[in-house]
Amino acid sequence: MPAKTTENALRTLVLASASPYRKALLERLGLPFETQSPDVDETPLPCEAPAATACRLAEAKARAVATRLANALVIGSDQVADANGVAIGKPCDHAAAVAQLTALSGRSIVFHTAVALVDGASGRCQLRLIDVTTRFRELTPAAIDRYLRRERPYDCAGSVKAEGLGIALVESIASDDPTALIGLPLIAVIDLLQAEGVDVFGMNAESSPLRADGAGTAGRQRD
């Protein structure tokens, strides 16, 4: 493995995602970054385990953007909800979300959240998988309906918008990284950045040697 140099801290940091949830999470670190949509087919492969799907797609998203930006460090992430080995996707509409939450009421599932960091120059990829074991409360039809009409979480795995009222669906969680439930495990992201020579401590969007040079949407601009 080649030695890390401070040159990595002069690279553009890019989040390979159009998700406003992941963008908001990464903004917590105060580092300058850009966003680009990876345009990756997220269809699971035949017989692919949910955790394997999350890992494959996180890396695919990061690599898809890194091929366009040779001087970038690119973060890709993906989350798959797992109910006893069966993947639970994004509901896309109200009826599907009602069915999902009705089936999940009183049950425990695992949210597999994978994050990849790809060095666009070398092609090197670091990958981490963070699991969040989540137990749902007993949910009444009225509670499910009110939650869905308020949050409209139709783009969220398992219909869980944890950064909003979705946290009220949950009785308990167990994880090494609670931000993984929202879709981007920040503890893991910090580890990956530090392994590439980027020190997140003492930096902010104004003083960080990481650059945001216009290759995509600036991190502080709304999607």
CSV table of C-alpha atoms in Angstrom, one decimal:
chain,number,residue,atom,x,y,z
A,1,MET,CA,0.0,0.0,0.0
A,2,PRO,CA,1.6,3.3,-1.0
A,3,ALA,CA,2.3,5.8,1.7
A,4,LYS,CA,-0.3,8.6,2.2
A,5,THR,CA,0.7,12.1,1.5
A,6,THR,CA,-0.8,15.5,2.2
A,7,GLU,CA,-1.5,15.8,-1.5
A,8,ASN,CA,-4.7,13.8,-0.8
A,9,ALA,CA,-5.9,16.6,1.4
A,10,LEU,CA,-5.8,18.9,-1.7
A,11,ARG,CA,-8.1,16.8,-3.7
A,12,THR,CA,-11.8,17.5,-4.5
A,13,LEU,CA,-14.2,15.6,-2.2
A,14,VAL,CA,-17.3,14.4,-3.9
A,15,LEU,CA,-20.5,12.7,-2.6
A,16,ALA,CA,-21.8,10.3,-5.2
A,17,SER,CA,-25.4,10.8,-4.3
A,18,ALA,CA,-28.5,12.9,-5.1
A,19,SER,CA,-29.9,12.1,-1.7
A,20,PRO,CA,-30.7,15.2,0.4
A,21,TYR,CA,-30.4,13.0,3.5
A,22,ARG,CA,-26.9,11.9,2.8
A,23,LYS,CA,-25.9,15.4,1.8
A,24,ALA,CA,-27.2,16.9,5.1
A,25,LEU,CA,-25.3,14.2,7.1
A,26,LEU,CA,-22.0,14.9,5.3
A,27,GLU,CA,-22.4,18.7,5.8
A,28,ARG,CA,-22.1,18.0,9.6
A,29,LEU,CA,-18.4,17.5,9.1
A,30,GLY,CA,-18.0,21.1,7.9
A,31,LEU,CA,-15.8,20.0,4.9
A,32,PRO,CA,-16.2,21.4,1.4
A,33,PHE,CA,-17.6,18.9,-0.9
A,34,GLU,CA,-19.6,18.5,-4.1
A,35,THR,CA,-22.4,16.2,-5.1
A,36,GLN,CA,-22.9,14.3,-8.3
A,37,SER,CA,-25.6,11.7,-9.2
A,38,PRO,CA,-23.9,8.3,-9.9
A,39,ASP,CA,-26.7,7.1,-12.2
A,40,VAL,CA,-26.3,3.5,-11.1
A,41,ASP,CA,-28.8,0.7,-11.6
A,42,GLU,CA,-29.8,-0.3,-8.1
A,43,THR,CA,-31.6,-3.6,-9.0
A,44,PRO,CA,-30.3,-6.4,-6.8
A,45,LEU,CA,-28.6,-9.3,-8.6
A,46,PRO,CA,-30.4,-12.7,-8.6
A,47,CYS,CA,-29.9,-14.5,-5.2
A,48,GLU,CA,-27.8,-11.6,-3.9
A,49,ALA,CA,-27.9,-11.1,-0.1
A,50,PRO,CA,-29.1,-7.7,1.1
A,51,ALA,CA,-25.7,-6.9,2.7
A,52,ALA,CA,-23.9,-7.8,-0.5
A,53,THR,CA,-26.2,-5.6,-2.5
A,54,ALA,CA,-25.4,-2.6,-0.2
A,55,CYS,CA,-21.7,-3.1,-0.5
A,56,ARG,CA,-21.8,-3.6,-4.3
A,57,LEU,CA,-23.9,-0.5,-4.9
A,58,ALA,CA,-21.9,1.7,-2.6
A,59,GLU,CA,-18.7,0.9,-4.5
A,60,ALA,CA,-20.4,1.1,-7.9
A,61,LYS,CA,-21.8,4.6,-7.1
A,62,ALA,CA,-18.4,5.8,-6.0
A,63,ARG,CA,-16.6,4.4,-9.0
A,64,ALA,CA,-19.2,5.7,-11.4
A,65,VAL,CA,-18.4,9.3,-10.3
A,66,ALA,CA,-14.7,8.7,-9.9
A,67,THR,CA,-14.3,7.7,-13.5
A,68,ARG,CA,-15.4,11.3,-14.4
A,69,LEU,CA,-13.1,13.0,-11.8
A,70,ALA,CA,-9.6,11.7,-11.7
A,71,ASN,CA,-8.4,14.1,-9.1
A,72,ALA,CA,-11.2,13.4,-6.6
A,73,LEU,CA,-11.9,11.4,-3.5
A,74,VAL,CA,-15.4,10.0,-4.0
A,75,ILE,CA,-17.8,8.8,-1.3
A,76,GLY,CA,-20.6,6.3,-2.3
A,77,SER,CA,-23.2,4.8,0.0
A,78,ASP,CA,-26.1,2.5,-0.2
A,79,GLN,CA,-28.6,1.1,2.3
A,80,VAL,CA,-30.7,-2.1,2.1
A,81,ALA,CA,-33.2,-3.1,4.7
A,82,ASP,CA,-33.1,-6.8,5.6
A,83,ALA,CA,-36.0,-8.8,7.1
A,84,ASN,CA,-34.6,-12.3,7.7
A,85,GLY,CA,-32.6,-12.3,4.5
A,86,VAL,CA,-35.3,-10.7,2.3
A,87,ALA,CA,-34.5,-7.2,1.0
A,88,ILE,CA,-37.0,-4.4,1.8
A,89,GLY,CA,-36.8,-1.6,-0.8
A,90,LYS,CA,-38.2,1.9,-1.1
A,91,PRO,CA,-42.0,1.8,-1.3
A,92,CYS,CA,-42.3,4.5,-4.0
A,93,ASP,CA,-46.0,5.0,-3.1
A,94,HIS,CA,-48.5,5.2,-0.2
A,95,ALA,CA,-50.1,1.8,-0.6
A,96,ALA,CA,-46.7,0.0,-0.7
A,97,ALA,CA,-45.5,2.0,2.4
A,98,VAL,CA,-48.6,1.0,4.3
A,99,ALA,CA,-48.0,-2.6,3.4
A,100,GLN,CA,-44.3,-2.4,4.5
A,101,LEU,CA,-45.0,-0.8,7.9
A,102,THR,CA,-47.9,-3.1,8.6
A,103,ALA,CA,-45.6,-6.1,8.0
A,104,LEU,CA,-42.8,-4.5,10.1
A,105,SER,CA,-45.0,-3.7,13.1
A,106,GLY,CA,-43.5,-5.3,16.2
A,107,ARG,CA,-40.6,-6.9,14.3
A,108,SER,CA,-36.8,-6.5,14.2
A,109,ILE,CA,-35.0,-5.9,10.9
A,110,VAL,CA,-31.4,-4.9,10.0
A,111,PHE,CA,-30.5,-1.9,7.9
A,112,HIS,CA,-27.2,-2.6,6.1
A,113,THR,CA,-25.5,0.7,5.2
A,114,ALA,CA,-22.4,0.4,3.1
A,115,VAL,CA,-20.0,3.3,2.4
A,116,ALA,CA,-17.1,3.3,-0.1
A,117,LEU,CA,-14.3,5.8,-0.6
A,118,VAL,CA,-12.7,5.7,-4.1
A,119,ASP,CA,-9.5,7.5,-5.0
A,120,GLY,CA,-10.1,8.7,-8.5
A,121,ALA,CA,-6.4,8.8,-9.3
A,122,SER,CA,-5.4,5.3,-8.3
A,123,GLY,CA,-8.8,3.5,-8.3
A,124,ARG,CA,-8.2,2.3,-4.8
A,125,CYS,CA,-11.4,1.6,-2.9
A,126,GLN,CA,-12.0,1.4,0.8
A,127,LEU,CA,-15.3,-0.2,1.9
A,128,ARG,CA,-17.2,-0.4,5.2
A,129,LEU,CA,-20.5,-2.0,6.1
A,130,ILE,CA,-22.4,-0.8,9.2
A,131,ASP,CA,-25.5,-2.7,10.4
A,132,VAL,CA,-28.3,-1.1,12.4
A,133,THR,CA,-30.6,-3.6,14.1
A,134,THR,CA,-33.9,-1.9,14.5
A,135,ARG,CA,-37.0,-3.0,16.4
A,136,PHE,CA,-40.3,-1.5,15.4
A,137,ARG,CA,-43.0,-0.5,17.8
A,138,GLU,CA,-46.5,-2.1,17.5
A,139,LEU,CA,-48.0,0.3,14.9
A,140,THR,CA,-51.7,0.9,14.5
A,141,PRO,CA,-53.2,1.6,11.1
A,142,ALA,CA,-54.0,5.1,12.2
A,143,ALA,CA,-50.5,5.8,13.3
A,144,ILE,CA,-49.1,4.4,10.1
A,145,ASP,CA,-51.4,6.6,8.0
A,146,ARG,CA,-50.6,9.8,9.9
A,147,TYR,CA,-46.9,9.2,9.7
A,148,LEU,CA,-47.0,8.5,6.0
A,149,ARG,CA,-49.1,11.6,5.2
A,150,ARG,CA,-46.8,13.8,7.3
A,151,GLU,CA,-43.4,12.5,6.1
A,152,ARG,CA,-44.2,10.9,2.7
A,153,PRO,CA,-41.1,8.6,3.1
A,154,TYR,CA,-41.6,6.9,-0.2
A,155,ASP,CA,-37.9,7.3,-1.2
A,156,CYS,CA,-36.7,5.7,2.1
A,157,ALA,CA,-35.8,2.0,2.6
A,158,GLY,CA,-38.5,0.3,4.6
A,159,SER,CA,-40.5,3.6,4.7
A,160,VAL,CA,-38.4,4.8,7.6
A,161,LYS,CA,-37.5,8.5,7.5
A,162,ALA,CA,-35.4,8.3,10.7
A,163,GLU,CA,-34.3,12.0,10.6
A,164,GLY,CA,-38.0,13.0,10.9
A,165,LEU,CA,-41.1,11.4,12.6
A,166,GLY,CA,-39.8,8.0,11.4
A,167,ILE,CA,-37.9,7.7,14.6
A,168,ALA,CA,-41.2,7.4,16.4
A,169,LEU,CA,-41.7,4.1,14.6
A,170,VAL,CA,-38.7,2.6,16.3
A,171,GLU,CA,-38.6,1.0,19.8
A,172,SER,CA,-34.8,0.5,19.8
A,173,ILE,CA,-31.7,0.4,17.7
A,174,ALA,CA,-28.3,-1.2,18.1
A,175,SER,CA,-25.4,-0.1,16.0
A,176,ASP,CA,-21.8,1.1,16.2
A,177,ASP,CA,-22.8,4.2,14.1
A,178,PRO,CA,-26.3,5.6,14.6
A,179,THR,CA,-26.0,7.9,11.6
A,180,ALA,CA,-26.0,4.8,9.4
A,181,LEU,CA,-29.7,4.5,10.0
A,182,ILE,CA,-30.2,7.8,8.0
A,183,GLY,CA,-28.1,6.5,5.2
A,184,LEU,CA,-24.4,7.7,5.6
A,185,PRO,CA,-22.3,6.3,8.5
A,186,LEU,CA,-20.3,9.3,9.5
A,187,ILE,CA,-18.0,7.5,11.9
A,188,ALA,CA,-17.0,5.2,9.1
A,189,VAL,CA,-16.6,8.1,6.6
A,190,ILE,CA,-14.2,9.8,9.0
A,191,ASP,CA,-12.1,6.6,9.3
A,192,LEU,CA,-12.0,6.3,5.5
A,193,LEU,CA,-11.0,9.9,5.0
A,194,GLN,CA,-8.3,9.8,7.6
A,195,ALA,CA,-6.9,6.6,6.0
A,196,GLU,CA,-6.5,8.8,2.8
A,197,GLY,CA,-4.6,11.5,4.7
A,198,VAL,CA,-7.5,13.9,5.3
A,199,ASP,CA,-7.7,15.2,8.9
A,200,VAL,CA,-11.2,16.3,9.6
A,201,PHE,CA,-10.3,17.8,12.9
A,202,GLY,CA,-9.7,21.6,13.0
A,203,MET,CA,-11.0,22.0,9.5
A,204,ASN,CA,-14.1,23.7,8.2
A,205,ALA,CA,-15.5,24.6,4.8
A,206,GLU,CA,-13.6,27.8,4.7
A,207,SER,CA,-10.2,26.7,5.9
A,208,SER,CA,-10.0,23.0,4.8
A,209,PRO,CA,-7.4,22.2,2.2
A,210,LEU,CA,-9.9,20.0,0.5
A,211,ARG,CA,-11.2,21.8,-2.6
A,212,ALA,CA,-14.6,22.3,-4.2
A,213,ASP,CA,-13.7,23.3,-7.7
A,214,GLY,CA,-17.0,23.2,-9.6
A,215,ALA,CA,-17.0,19.6,-10.8
A,216,GLY,CA,-20.4,19.2,-9.4
A,217,THR,CA,-22.9,20.8,-7.0
A,218,ALA,CA,-21.3,22.5,-4.0
A,219,GLY,CA,-22.0,20.8,-0.7
A,220,ARG,CA,-23.7,23.8,0.9
A,221,GLN,CA,-26.1,24.4,-2.0
A,222,ARG,CA,-29.5,22.7,-1.7
A,223,ASP,CA,-30.3,19.9,-4.2
